[in-house]
Amino acid sequence: PVSVGSNYKIIAPWDSTGSNNEIIINPSIAFGTGHHETTSSCLELLLKIKYIFSLEKKIDSILDIGTGSGILSIFSLKVFKSQITGIDNDYDAIEQAKKNLKLNTNLSNIDFQLNELNNTKNTYDLIIANISIEYLLLNIYKMYEKLIDCDTFNYIDDYYWDSIKIEYDWESNKISYDDSDNSSSDSET
């Protein structure tokens, strides 16, 4: 089992005790069992968001880009009790996410879709994306457009927190970032 905060555990189906604080994930080919550093960091970060930002406003809708096993979507539903949409471009990942959702009884507010960010129609209070920095940099403006409250747009990825600083100039539509080598890149989206 992987502990998240003091209240939650990510566990395999055969280790389940039926507790409400369990997130049951069947280890499979889909990324996301809670053991990888980026996944566990995202889980911890979601708890921080819950306790910091939800004091100011309720998070009613969440988009999970690159959902993989569905771990971040399922965890978000338990933590935020919101409407969740999990998207991935891999059919097998979506099928596994749906199976994992069924393992977590009494949860139904997740819509797993074989979909791309460009094709999503709704806007969201929070966007989760535990995927490559290259994807994030190429799609940062599209993610911004999918947020309900664009005045509070923040990019936070705990895995890259110390190594990359990202700045986006909305007027010129340019992204600049500094990595740990102190080199800088610009790209247009």
PDB file of N, CA and C in Angstrom, residues 9-71:
ATOM      1  N   LYS A   9      -5.049   5.558   1.480  1.00  0.00           N
ATOM      2  CA  LYS A   9      -4.107   4.525   1.048  1.00  0.00           C
ATOM      3  C   LYS A   9      -4.470   4.065  -0.345  1.00  0.00           C
ATOM      4  N   ILE A  10      -3.461   3.952  -1.203  1.00  0.00           N
ATOM      5  CA  ILE A  10      -3.620   3.362  -2.519  1.00  0.00           C
ATOM      6  C   ILE A  10      -3.267   1.884  -2.355  1.00  0.00           C
ATOM      7  N   ILE A  11      -4.199   1.009  -2.708  1.00  0.00           N
ATOM      8  CA  ILE A  11      -3.967  -0.418  -2.481  1.00  0.00           C
ATOM      9  C   ILE A  11      -4.427  -1.247  -3.678  1.00  0.00           C
ATOM     10  N   ALA A  12      -3.885  -2.438  -3.765  1.00  0.00           N
ATOM     11  CA  ALA A  12      -4.321  -3.409  -4.771  1.00  0.00           C
ATOM     12  C   ALA A  12      -5.623  -4.049  -4.302  1.00  0.00           C
ATOM     13  N   PRO A  13      -6.433  -4.575  -5.220  1.00  0.00           N
ATOM     14  CA  PRO A  13      -7.734  -5.154  -4.842  1.00  0.00           C
ATOM     15  C   PRO A  13      -7.625  -6.253  -3.783  1.00  0.00           C
ATOM     16  N   TRP A  14      -6.587  -7.067  -3.855  1.00  0.00           N
ATOM     17  CA  TRP A  14      -6.463  -8.183  -2.921  1.00  0.00           C
ATOM     18  C   TRP A  14      -6.046  -7.740  -1.519  1.00  0.00           C
ATOM     19  N   ASP A  15      -5.664  -6.456  -1.360  1.00  0.00           N
ATOM     20  CA  ASP A  15      -5.311  -5.936  -0.043  1.00  0.00           C
ATOM     21  C   ASP A  15      -6.435  -5.105   0.586  1.00  0.00           C
ATOM     22  N   SER A  16      -7.555  -4.963  -0.118  1.00  0.00           N
ATOM     23  CA  SER A  16      -8.635  -4.102   0.343  1.00  0.00           C
ATOM     24  C   SER A  16      -9.292  -4.638   1.613  1.00  0.00           C
ATOM     25  N   THR A  17      -9.561  -3.712   2.520  1.00  0.00           N
ATOM     26  CA  THR A  17     -10.306  -4.047   3.738  1.00  0.00           C
ATOM     27  C   THR A  17     -11.726  -3.483   3.677  1.00  0.00           C
ATOM     28  N   GLY A  18     -12.029  -2.755   2.598  1.00  0.00           N
ATOM     29  CA  GLY A  18     -13.349  -2.154   2.452  1.00  0.00           C
ATOM     30  C   GLY A  18     -13.472  -0.777   3.071  1.00  0.00           C
ATOM     31  N   SER A  19     -12.368  -0.196   3.516  1.00  0.00           N
ATOM     32  CA  SER A  19     -12.377   1.124   4.133  1.00  0.00           C
ATOM     33  C   SER A  19     -12.721   2.200   3.103  1.00  0.00           C
ATOM     34  N   ASN A  20     -13.418   3.243   3.561  1.00  0.00           N
ATOM     35  CA  ASN A  20     -13.761   4.377   2.698  1.00  0.00           C
ATOM     36  C   ASN A  20     -12.543   5.165   2.237  1.00  0.00           C
ATOM     37  N   ASN A  21     -11.450   5.075   2.963  1.00  0.00           N
ATOM     38  CA  ASN A  21     -10.253   5.847   2.645  1.00  0.00           C
ATOM     39  C   ASN A  21      -9.274   5.104   1.747  1.00  0.00           C
ATOM     40  N   GLU A  22      -9.720   3.993   1.191  1.00  0.00           N
ATOM     41  CA  GLU A  22      -8.890   3.238   0.256  1.00  0.00           C
ATOM     42  C   GLU A  22      -9.175   3.692  -1.172  1.00  0.00           C
ATOM     43  N   ILE A  23      -8.134   3.788  -1.967  1.00  0.00           N
ATOM     44  CA  ILE A  23      -8.253   3.969  -3.402  1.00  0.00           C
ATOM     45  C   ILE A  23      -7.698   2.686  -3.995  1.00  0.00           C
ATOM     46  N   ILE A  24      -8.586   1.876  -4.576  1.00  0.00           N
ATOM     47  CA  ILE A  24      -8.193   0.559  -5.064  1.00  0.00           C
ATOM     48  C   ILE A  24      -7.784   0.676  -6.524  1.00  0.00           C
ATOM     49  N   ILE A  25      -6.543   0.311  -6.802  1.00  0.00           N
ATOM     50  CA  ILE A  25      -5.992   0.364  -8.157  1.00  0.00           C
ATOM     51  C   ILE A  25      -5.365  -0.987  -8.463  1.00  0.00           C
ATOM     52  N   ASN A  26      -5.819  -1.601  -9.538  1.00  0.00           N
ATOM     53  CA  ASN A  26      -5.259  -2.876  -9.967  1.00  0.00           C
ATOM     54  C   ASN A  26      -3.976  -2.606 -10.746  1.00  0.00           C
ATOM     55  N   PRO A  27      -2.830  -3.072 -10.260  1.00  0.00           N
ATOM     56  CA  PRO A  27      -1.576  -2.856 -10.996  1.00  0.00           C
ATOM     57  C   PRO A  27      -1.683  -3.477 -12.387  1.00  0.00           C
ATOM     58  N   SER A  28      -1.392  -2.684 -13.407  1.00  0.00           N
ATOM     59  CA  SER A  28      -1.555  -3.150 -14.780  1.00  0.00           C
ATOM     60  C   SER A  28      -0.611  -2.401 -15.693  1.00  0.00           C
ATOM     61  N   ILE A  29      -0.916  -2.455 -16.982  1.00  0.00           N
ATOM     62  CA  ILE A  29      -0.074  -1.763 -17.950  1.00  0.00           C
ATOM     63  C   ILE A  29      -0.281  -0.250 -17.932  1.00  0.00           C
ATOM     64  N   ALA A  30      -1.394   0.227 -17.408  1.00  0.00           N
ATOM     65  CA  ALA A  30      -1.661   1.662 -17.366  1.00  0.00           C
ATOM     66  C   ALA A  30      -0.818   2.315 -16.269  1.00  0.00           C
ATOM     67  N   PHE A  31      -0.268   3.481 -16.582  1.00  0.00           N
ATOM     68  CA  PHE A  31       0.567   4.212 -15.638  1.00  0.00           C
ATOM     69  C   PHE A  31      -0.272   4.688 -14.459  1.00  0.00           C
ATOM     70  N   GLY A  32       0.244   4.537 -13.244  1.00  0.00           N
ATOM     71  CA  GLY A  32      -0.421   5.117 -12.091  1.00  0.00           C
ATOM     72  C   GLY A  32      -0.860   4.138 -11.032  1.00  0.00           C
ATOM     73  N   THR A  33       0.088   3.668 -10.236  1.00  0.00           N
ATOM     74  CA  THR A  33      -0.260   2.812  -9.101  1.00  0.00           C
ATOM     75  C   THR A  33       0.022   3.528  -7.782  1.00  0.00           C
ATOM     76  N   GLY A  34       0.579   4.729  -7.875  1.00  0.00           N
ATOM     77  CA  GLY A  34       0.903   5.488  -6.674  1.00  0.00           C
ATOM     78  C   GLY A  34       2.345   5.340  -6.235  1.00  0.00           C
ATOM     79  N   HIS A  35       3.071   4.406  -6.813  1.00  0.00           N
ATOM     80  CA  HIS A  35       4.454   4.173  -6.419  1.00  0.00           C
ATOM     81  C   HIS A  35       5.443   5.119  -7.098  1.00  0.00           C
ATOM     82  N   HIS A  36       5.122   5.603  -8.291  1.00  0.00           N
ATOM     83  CA  HIS A  36       6.038   6.484  -9.001  1.00  0.00           C
ATOM     84  C   HIS A  36       6.084   7.842  -8.321  1.00  0.00           C
ATOM     85  N   GLU A  37       7.247   8.455  -8.315  1.00  0.00           N
ATOM     86  CA  GLU A  37       7.462   9.733  -7.623  1.00  0.00           C
ATOM     87  C   GLU A  37       6.496  10.823  -8.098  1.00  0.00           C
ATOM     88  N   THR A  38       6.266  10.917  -9.405  1.00  0.00           N
ATOM     89  CA  THR A  38       5.376  11.974  -9.892  1.00  0.00           C
ATOM     90  C   THR A  38       3.932  11.725  -9.471  1.00  0.00           C
ATOM     91  N   THR A  39       3.505  10.461  -9.476  1.00  0.00           N
ATOM     92  CA  THR A  39       2.136  10.155  -9.066  1.00  0.00           C
ATOM     93  C   THR A  39       1.937  10.452  -7.585  1.00  0.00           C
ATOM     94  N   SER A  40       2.854   9.995  -6.746  1.00  0.00           N
ATOM     95  CA  SER A  40       2.706  10.251  -5.307  1.00  0.00           C
ATOM     96  C   SER A  40       2.787  11.744  -5.005  1.00  0.00           C
ATOM     97  N   SER A  41       3.615  12.475  -5.752  1.00  0.00           N
ATOM     98  CA  SER A  41       3.693  13.926  -5.561  1.00  0.00           C
ATOM     99  C   SER A  41       2.384  14.604  -5.945  1.00  0.00           C
ATOM    100  N   CYS A  42       1.783  14.155  -7.042  1.00  0.00           N
ATOM    101  CA  CYS A  42       0.495  14.722  -7.460  1.00  0.00           C
ATOM    102  C   CYS A  42      -0.602  14.433  -6.443  1.00  0.00           C
ATOM    103  N   LEU A  43      -0.599  13.233  -5.889  1.00  0.00           N
ATOM    104  CA  LEU A  43      -1.589  12.880  -4.862  1.00  0.00           C
ATOM    105  C   LEU A  43      -1.447  13.790  -3.642  1.00  0.00           C
ATOM    106  N   GLU A  44      -0.218  13.990  -3.187  1.00  0.00           N
ATOM    107  CA  GLU A  44       0.028  14.882  -2.046  1.00  0.00           C
ATOM    108  C   GLU A  44      -0.372  16.317  -2.380  1.00  0.00           C
ATOM    109  N   LEU A  45      -0.063  16.737  -3.610  1.00  0.00           N
ATOM    110  CA  LEU A  45      -0.400  18.090  -4.031  1.00  0.00           C
ATOM    111  C   LEU A  45      -1.916  18.296  -4.076  1.00  0.00           C
ATOM    112  N   LEU A  46      -2.648  17.282  -4.488  1.00  0.00           N
ATOM    113  CA  LEU A  46      -4.106  17.383  -4.494  1.00  0.00           C
ATOM    114  C   LEU A  46      -4.656  17.577  -3.080  1.00  0.00           C
ATOM    115  N   LEU A  47      -4.060  16.911  -2.114  1.00  0.00           N
ATOM    116  CA  LEU A  47      -4.482  17.129  -0.720  1.00  0.00           C
ATOM    117  C   LEU A  47      -4.211  18.562  -0.282  1.00  0.00           C
ATOM    118  N   LYS A  48      -3.041  19.085  -0.663  1.00  0.00           N
ATOM    119  CA  LYS A  48      -2.719  20.477  -0.322  1.00  0.00           C
ATOM    120  C   LYS A  48      -3.712  21.436  -0.961  1.00  0.00           C
ATOM    121  N   ILE A  49      -4.040  21.196  -2.230  1.00  0.00           N
ATOM    122  CA  ILE A  49      -5.012  22.043  -2.927  1.00  0.00           C
ATOM    123  C   ILE A  49      -6.355  21.995  -2.206  1.00  0.00           C
ATOM    124  N   LYS A  50      -6.763  20.820  -1.800  1.00  0.00           N
ATOM    125  CA  LYS A  50      -8.037  20.657  -1.091  1.00  0.00           C
ATOM    126  C   LYS A  50      -8.078  21.546   0.150  1.00  0.00           C
ATOM    127  N   TYR A  51      -7.020  21.503   0.922  1.00  0.00           N
ATOM    128  CA  TYR A  51      -7.037  22.221   2.193  1.00  0.00           C
ATOM    129  C   TYR A  51      -6.665  23.685   2.078  1.00  0.00           C
ATOM    130  N   ILE A  52      -6.018  24.089   1.017  1.00  0.00           N
ATOM    131  CA  ILE A  52      -5.656  25.498   0.855  1.00  0.00           C
ATOM    132  C   ILE A  52      -6.698  26.235   0.020  1.00  0.00           C
ATOM    133  N   PHE A  53      -6.919  25.762  -1.223  1.00  0.00           N
ATOM    134  CA  PHE A  53      -7.775  26.491  -2.150  1.00  0.00           C
ATOM    135  C   PHE A  53      -9.258  26.317  -1.885  1.00  0.00           C
ATOM    136  N   SER A  54      -9.665  25.164  -1.388  1.00  0.00           N
ATOM    137  CA  SER A  54     -11.099  24.966  -1.188  1.00  0.00           C
ATOM    138  C   SER A  54     -11.644  25.788  -0.035  1.00  0.00           C
ATOM    139  N   LEU A  55     -10.758  26.388   0.746  1.00  0.00           N
ATOM    140  CA  LEU A  55     -11.223  27.310   1.775  1.00  0.00           C
ATOM    141  C   LEU A  55     -11.793  28.563   1.123  1.00  0.00           C
ATOM    142  N   GLU A  56     -11.260  28.927  -0.061  1.00  0.00           N
ATOM    143  CA  GLU A  56     -11.701  30.121  -0.761  1.00  0.00           C
ATOM    144  C   GLU A  56     -12.871  29.858  -1.700  1.00  0.00           C
ATOM    145  N   LYS A  57     -12.845  28.701  -2.381  1.00  0.00           N
ATOM    146  CA  LYS A  57     -13.926  28.380  -3.308  1.00  0.00           C
ATOM    147  C   LYS A  57     -14.009  26.878  -3.492  1.00  0.00           C
ATOM    148  N   LYS A  58     -15.210  26.388  -3.745  1.00  0.00           N
ATOM    149  CA  LYS A  58     -15.421  24.959  -3.936  1.00  0.00           C
ATOM    150  C   LYS A  58     -14.947  24.545  -5.325  1.00  0.00           C
ATOM    151  N   ILE A  59     -14.305  23.418  -5.396  1.00  0.00           N
ATOM    152  CA  ILE A  59     -13.878  22.860  -6.669  1.00  0.00           C
ATOM    153  C   ILE A  59     -14.935  21.848  -7.085  1.00  0.00           C
ATOM    154  N   ASP A  60     -15.743  22.219  -8.090  1.00  0.00           N
ATOM    155  CA  ASP A  60     -16.865  21.389  -8.523  1.00  0.00           C
ATOM    156  C   ASP A  60     -16.531  20.477  -9.694  1.00  0.00           C
ATOM    157  N   SER A  61     -15.533  20.859 -10.492  1.00  0.00           N
ATOM    158  CA  SER A  61     -15.227  20.079 -11.692  1.00  0.00           C
ATOM    159  C   SER A  61     -13.716  19.984 -11.891  1.00  0.00           C
ATOM    160  N   ILE A  62     -13.273  18.779 -12.273  1.00  0.00           N
ATOM    161  CA  ILE A  62     -11.837  18.520 -12.441  1.00  0.00           C
ATOM    162  C   ILE A  62     -11.625  17.764 -13.742  1.00  0.00           C
ATOM    163  N   LEU A  63     -10.590  18.165 -14.484  1.00  0.00           N
ATOM    164  CA  LEU A  63     -10.158  17.455 -15.686  1.00  0.00           C
ATOM    165  C   LEU A  63      -8.811  16.808 -15.393  1.00  0.00           C
ATOM    166  N   ASP A  64      -8.721  15.505 -15.634  1.00  0.00           N
ATOM    167  CA  ASP A  64      -7.480  14.749 -15.466  1.00  0.00           C
ATOM    168  C   ASP A  64      -6.977  14.373 -16.856  1.00  0.00           C
ATOM    169  N   ILE A  65      -5.916  15.050 -17.305  1.00  0.00           N
ATOM    170  CA  ILE A  65      -5.358  14.818 -18.639  1.00  0.00           C
ATOM    171  C   ILE A  65      -4.318  13.706 -18.554  1.00  0.00           C
ATOM    172  N   GLY A  66      -4.451  12.699 -19.415  1.00  0.00           N
ATOM    173  CA  GLY A  66      -3.539  11.553 -19.381  1.00  0.00           C
ATOM    174  C   GLY A  66      -3.829  10.694 -18.165  1.00  0.00           C
ATOM    175  N   THR A  67      -5.082  10.334 -17.972  1.00  0.00           N
ATOM    176  CA  THR A  67      -5.551   9.690 -16.744  1.00  0.00           C
ATOM    177  C   THR A  67      -4.894   8.351 -16.431  1.00  0.00           C
ATOM    178  N   GLY A  68      -4.414   7.628 -17.451  1.00  0.00           N
ATOM    179  CA  GLY A  68      -3.757   6.344 -17.198  1.00  0.00           C
ATOM    180  C   GLY A  68      -4.671   5.387 -16.462  1.00  0.00           C
ATOM    181  N   SER A  69      -4.264   4.950 -15.291  1.00  0.00           N
ATOM    182  CA  SER A  69      -5.054   3.999 -14.489  1.00  0.00           C
ATOM    183  C   SER A  69      -6.281   4.640 -13.852  1.00  0.00           C
ATOM    184  N   GLY A  70      -6.366   5.968 -13.888  1.00  0.00           N
ATOM    185  CA  GLY A  70      -7.470   6.687 -13.255  1.00  0.00           C
ATOM    186  C   GLY A  70      -7.202   7.043 -11.809  1.00  0.00           C
ATOM    187  N   ILE A  71      -5.996   6.798 -11.337  1.00  0.00           N
ATOM    188  CA  ILE A  71      -5.684   7.001  -9.919  1.00  0.00           C
ATOM    189  C   ILE A  71      -5.934   8.432  -9.452  1.00  0.00           C
TER     190      ILE A  71
END
